[in-house]
Short mmCIF file of C-alpha atoms and ligand atoms in Angstrom, two decimals:
data_model
loop_
_atom_site.label_atom_id
_atom_site.label_comp_id
_atom_site.label_asym_id
_atom_site.label_seq_id
_atom_site.Cartn_x
_atom_site.Cartn_y
_atom_site.Cartn_z
CA MET A 1 -99.98 166.96 257.16
CA ALA A 2 -101.17 169.95 255.21
CA ASP A 3 -102.35 167.79 251.79
CA ASN A 4 -103.75 165.52 253.86
CA TYR A 5 -107.63 164.89 254.37
CA ARG A 6 -109.94 164.89 257.22
CA LEU A 7 -113.40 163.16 257.76
CA VAL A 8 -114.82 163.05 260.75
CA LEU A 9 -117.61 160.60 262.49
CA LEU A 10 -119.84 161.79 264.79
CA ARG A 11 -122.35 159.09 266.64
CA HIS A 12 -125.74 160.81 268.07
CA GLY A 13 -126.08 162.34 271.28
CA GLU A 14 -127.59 159.61 273.46
CA SER A 15 -130.94 159.05 272.28
CA ALA A 16 -134.74 158.24 274.14
CA TRP A 17 -133.92 154.44 273.36
CA ASN A 18 -130.36 154.19 273.67
CA ALA A 19 -131.45 155.57 277.26
CA LYS A 20 -134.36 153.18 277.71
CA ASN A 21 -132.42 149.95 275.99
CA LEU A 22 -134.35 149.47 273.35
CA PHE A 23 -133.05 148.70 270.07
CA THR A 24 -134.06 151.49 267.71
CA GLY A 25 -132.52 151.04 263.87
CA TRP A 26 -135.25 152.94 261.77
CA VAL A 27 -137.12 154.17 264.41
CA ASP A 28 -136.96 158.75 264.14
CA VAL A 29 -136.77 159.17 268.41
CA ASP A 30 -135.60 162.59 269.56
CA LEU A 31 -132.11 162.70 271.87
CA THR A 32 -132.83 163.20 275.30
CA ALA A 33 -131.47 165.87 277.41
CA GLN A 34 -127.98 164.20 278.33
CA GLY A 35 -128.14 163.66 274.50
CA GLU A 36 -128.03 167.28 272.81
CA GLU A 37 -125.57 167.90 276.13
CA GLU A 38 -123.60 165.76 274.04
CA ALA A 39 -123.68 166.97 270.99
CA ILE A 40 -122.85 170.13 271.43
CA ARG A 41 -120.33 169.10 273.88
CA GLY A 42 -118.81 167.13 270.48
CA GLY A 43 -118.89 171.13 269.07
CA ARG A 44 -116.96 172.57 271.08
CA LEU A 45 -114.64 168.97 270.73
CA LEU A 46 -114.47 170.08 266.61
CA ARG A 47 -113.58 173.41 267.70
CA ASP A 48 -110.83 172.70 270.73
CA ARG A 49 -109.25 170.44 268.33
CA GLY A 50 -108.92 173.24 265.35
CA LEU A 51 -111.94 170.84 263.03
CA LEU A 52 -114.47 173.12 261.77
CA PRO A 53 -116.40 171.29 259.15
CA ASP A 54 -117.07 172.69 255.78
CA VAL A 55 -119.59 170.14 254.90
CA LEU A 56 -121.84 167.65 256.51
CA HIS A 57 -123.72 164.91 255.68
CA THR A 58 -126.26 162.59 257.73
CA SER A 59 -128.70 159.99 258.01
CA VAL A 60 -132.42 160.73 257.78
CA LEU A 61 -132.58 160.55 261.25
CA ARG A 62 -133.88 163.25 263.99
CA ARG A 63 -131.33 162.03 266.00
CA ALA A 64 -128.61 162.31 264.14
CA ILE A 65 -129.75 165.30 262.11
CA ARG A 66 -130.43 167.51 265.67
CA THR A 67 -127.08 166.22 266.64
CA SER A 68 -125.05 168.04 264.17
CA GLN A 69 -127.26 170.93 263.87
CA LEU A 70 -126.04 171.28 268.50
CA ALA A 71 -122.77 170.38 267.88
CA LEU A 72 -122.55 172.95 264.92
CA ASN A 73 -124.71 175.74 266.11
CA GLU A 74 -122.51 175.82 269.02
CA ILE A 75 -119.45 176.89 267.13
CA ASP A 76 -120.81 179.12 264.28
CA ARG A 77 -120.71 176.21 261.73
CA HIS A 78 -124.91 175.87 261.63
CA TRP A 79 -124.45 176.88 257.76
CA ILE A 80 -122.14 174.44 256.35
CA PRO A 81 -123.50 173.03 252.90
CA THR A 82 -125.35 169.34 253.84
CA SER A 83 -126.16 165.81 252.91
CA ARG A 84 -129.12 163.88 254.19
CA THR A 85 -129.41 160.47 253.27
CA TRP A 86 -131.45 156.98 253.70
CA ARG A 87 -127.52 154.82 253.41
CA LEU A 88 -126.13 157.01 256.49
CA ASN A 89 -129.29 155.69 258.61
CA GLU A 90 -128.62 153.66 261.37
CA ARG A 91 -128.94 149.50 260.91
CA HIS A 92 -132.41 148.19 260.44
CA TYR A 93 -132.86 146.80 263.57
CA GLY A 94 -135.84 144.30 262.04
CA ALA A 95 -138.77 142.47 264.36
CA LEU A 96 -135.86 143.66 267.53
CA GLN A 97 -136.94 147.66 266.91
CA GLY A 98 -138.94 148.28 270.08
CA LYS A 99 -137.34 145.50 271.51
CA ASP A 100 -135.54 145.89 275.47
CA LYS A 101 -132.04 144.52 274.90
CA ALA A 102 -132.15 142.92 278.44
CA GLN A 103 -135.08 141.21 278.08
CA THR A 104 -133.88 140.14 274.47
CA LEU A 105 -130.81 138.44 276.14
CA ALA A 106 -132.59 136.85 278.41
CA GLU A 107 -134.84 135.71 276.65
CA PHE A 108 -132.73 134.08 273.38
CA GLY A 109 -129.82 134.14 275.36
CA GLU A 110 -125.62 135.47 274.80
CA GLU A 111 -125.54 133.60 271.88
CA GLN A 112 -128.25 134.65 269.46
CA PHE A 113 -128.43 137.97 270.75
CA MET A 114 -124.72 138.71 269.87
CA LEU A 115 -125.12 137.12 266.70
CA TRP A 116 -128.23 139.84 265.58
CA ARG A 117 -126.56 142.83 267.73
CA ARG A 118 -122.74 142.01 266.16
CA SER A 119 -122.37 139.30 263.98
CA TYR A 120 -121.34 140.52 260.16
CA ASP A 121 -124.47 138.70 258.40
CA VAL A 122 -126.82 137.28 260.69
CA PRO A 123 -129.62 139.84 260.68
CA PRO A 124 -132.75 139.75 262.70
CA PRO A 125 -135.56 138.27 262.21
CA LEU A 126 -138.13 140.73 259.32
CA LEU A 127 -140.34 143.39 260.39
CA ALA A 128 -143.66 143.00 259.28
CA GLU A 129 -144.23 146.06 256.88
CA ASP A 130 -147.51 147.03 259.20
CA ASP A 131 -145.25 146.35 262.10
CA GLU A 132 -145.89 149.70 264.95
CA TYR A 133 -142.43 150.32 264.49
CA SER A 134 -141.87 149.91 260.44
CA GLN A 135 -141.10 152.22 258.71
CA TYR A 136 -142.13 151.00 255.14
CA HIS A 137 -144.48 153.39 254.54
CA ASP A 138 -142.50 156.55 255.19
CA PRO A 139 -142.76 159.38 253.42
CA ARG A 140 -139.17 159.51 253.29
CA TYR A 141 -138.19 156.53 251.62
CA ALA A 142 -141.35 156.88 249.39
CA ALA A 143 -138.35 157.43 246.37
CA LEU A 144 -136.64 154.43 247.90
CA PRO A 145 -137.50 151.43 245.14
CA ILE A 146 -139.37 147.89 246.76
CA GLU A 147 -136.48 146.24 246.74
CA LEU A 148 -134.08 148.42 248.75
CA ARG A 149 -136.60 148.96 251.63
CA PRO A 150 -135.13 147.01 254.63
CA ARG A 151 -137.02 145.11 257.09
CA THR A 152 -133.84 144.15 258.31
CA GLU A 153 -130.42 144.38 257.99
CA CYS A 154 -127.07 142.65 259.38
CA LEU A 155 -124.13 144.97 259.19
CA ALA A 156 -123.16 143.41 255.73
CA ASP A 157 -126.41 144.95 254.39
CA VAL A 158 -125.33 147.83 255.75
CA VAL A 159 -121.72 148.10 254.49
CA ASP A 160 -123.00 147.18 251.09
CA ARG A 161 -125.97 150.31 250.92
CA MET A 162 -123.37 152.53 253.05
CA LEU A 163 -120.39 152.14 251.11
CA PRO A 164 -122.39 153.63 247.70
CA TYR A 165 -122.13 156.88 249.17
CA TRP A 166 -119.39 156.56 250.35
CA TYR A 167 -117.64 156.90 247.15
CA ASP A 168 -120.03 159.07 245.70
CA ALA A 169 -120.37 162.02 247.72
CA LEU A 170 -118.06 161.74 250.76
CA VAL A 171 -114.45 160.67 249.10
CA PRO A 172 -115.33 164.44 246.52
CA ASP A 173 -115.83 166.30 249.21
CA LEU A 174 -112.79 164.52 251.67
CA LEU A 175 -110.96 165.04 247.94
CA ALA A 176 -111.99 168.64 247.84
CA HIS A 177 -109.41 169.08 250.97
CA ARG A 178 -112.97 170.04 253.09
CA THR A 179 -112.93 168.87 256.30
CA VAL A 180 -116.33 166.50 256.57
CA LEU A 181 -118.01 165.69 259.55
CA VAL A 182 -120.44 162.55 259.18
CA ALA A 183 -123.52 162.81 261.36
CA ALA A 184 -124.60 158.74 261.59
CA HIS A 185 -125.35 156.34 263.77
CA GLY A 186 -122.98 153.56 265.77
CA ASN A 187 -123.81 150.53 263.28
CA SER A 188 -123.43 153.31 260.14
CA LEU A 189 -120.64 154.18 261.82
CA ARG A 190 -119.18 151.14 262.25
CA ALA A 191 -119.23 150.27 258.62
CA LEU A 192 -117.72 152.86 257.40
CA VAL A 193 -114.73 152.43 259.52
CA LYS A 194 -114.18 148.52 258.93
CA HIS A 195 -114.48 149.91 255.45
CA LEU A 196 -111.47 152.69 256.09
CA ASP A 197 -109.85 150.12 258.74
CA GLY A 198 -109.86 146.89 256.58
CA VAL A 199 -111.84 145.62 259.75
CA SER A 200 -111.95 141.87 259.01
CA ASP A 201 -116.15 140.91 259.28
CA ALA A 202 -115.09 138.61 262.84
CA ASP A 203 -112.98 141.36 264.27
CA ILE A 204 -115.50 144.04 263.66
CA ALA A 205 -117.89 142.66 265.78
CA ALA A 206 -116.26 143.76 268.99
CA LEU A 207 -115.88 147.70 267.74
CA ASN A 208 -118.33 149.36 269.27
CA ILE A 209 -119.22 153.38 268.35
CA PRO A 210 -119.69 155.93 272.02
CA THR A 211 -122.40 158.84 271.40
CA GLY A 212 -121.54 162.45 270.68
CA ILE A 213 -117.95 162.15 271.20
CA PRO A 214 -116.02 163.04 267.72
CA LEU A 215 -114.14 160.22 265.90
CA TYR A 216 -110.95 162.30 263.72
CA TYR A 217 -109.52 160.33 260.56
CA GLU A 218 -106.80 162.19 259.28
CA LEU A 219 -106.60 160.18 255.32
CA ASP A 220 -103.31 160.12 253.32
CA ALA A 221 -102.77 160.32 249.64
CA ASP A 222 -104.99 156.37 249.40
CA LEU A 223 -107.60 157.98 251.73
CA ARG A 224 -106.37 155.26 254.25
CA PRO A 225 -106.44 156.15 258.45
CA VAL A 226 -102.52 157.90 259.02
CA THR A 227 -103.67 156.18 262.63
CA PRO A 228 -105.70 152.94 262.44
CA GLY A 229 -109.17 153.28 264.64
CA GLY A 230 -108.70 157.52 264.16
CA GLU A 231 -108.51 159.23 267.27
CA TYR A 232 -111.38 160.50 269.17
CA LEU A 233 -111.22 163.67 270.47
CA ASP A 234 -112.49 162.94 274.03
CA PRO A 235 -110.24 159.34 274.80
CA ALA A 236 -111.05 158.41 278.54
CA ALA A 237 -114.86 159.68 277.78
CA ALA A 238 -114.90 156.96 274.97
CA ALA A 239 -112.90 154.55 276.18
CA GLU A 240 -115.75 154.32 279.10
CA ALA A 241 -118.40 155.09 276.38
CA ILE A 242 -116.95 152.16 274.27
CA GLU A 243 -117.31 149.74 276.95
CA ALA A 244 -121.16 150.51 278.09
CA VAL A 245 -121.65 150.79 274.56
CA LYS A 246 -120.57 147.33 274.52
CA ASN A 247 -122.46 146.34 278.03
CA GLN A 248 -125.85 147.50 276.78
CA GLY A 249 -128.10 144.29 277.53
CA LYS A 250 -126.83 143.37 280.14
CA LYS A 251 -128.08 145.98 282.58
O1 3PG B 1 -130.38 151.26 266.28
C1 3PG B 1 -129.86 150.65 268.10
O2 3PG B 1 -130.51 150.48 269.25
C2 3PG B 1 -128.75 151.13 269.11
O3 3PG B 1 -128.87 152.76 267.95
C3 3PG B 1 -127.53 150.54 267.99
O4 3PG B 1 -127.84 149.73 268.94
P1 3PG B 1 -126.60 148.43 269.33
O5 3PG B 1 -125.82 149.12 269.86
O6 3PG B 1 -127.47 147.72 270.17
O7 3PG B 1 -126.18 148.13 267.77
#
């Protein structure tokens, strides 16, 4: 309907550590060549569906930033207004950052692995401030008060730090009837989907988001999804990729 709102969620294309099956979190890895191709294809899917973004919101991590640049450049929307925020960053994976998912599963067992990876309120162990994979002293977070700078996060923590941005930045753009593109990460988008669809703390554990395939939400006058769960612009590819994300660690 003409007066509904258009929101597109796009998880970054395959990253170098996705390909190596490593927990990534806030570590600022780049895309693989496949991830770059996924991003370009994501742009084409948007164009073919008639969803030309008017405004872009990204995390401050290069895999999301570059995914949005490749996708938008492909459809001549590279010029649209852009905001970047740590609030859309991937979940901070704490001491698991840099760890192999299969080794973590083997070392700690399925129950602990799934608690750390997909529970709502159990964070991984804290990452030391001086760890090689810590961002505690990264200049891009210098303005972040110490008490807000994470050393690990559970999904509930991500919901808490993402929602202020939803209400203060994303909702105003939607209400202005701009087509909003959010280029972010598996868990920051799981947090947003949880809010949009009202997914329970228990049920969110089963939700996985594939790389590089746009997820379109038409939102009604109350900013509720017209189609629960939204619509992947390539449903078949999404179904296959979701299964692969779910089974990471079991390689
Ligand atoms: O941060 C990471 O490791 C991934 O981007 C997300 O990993 P997950 O799907 O294992 O949460």
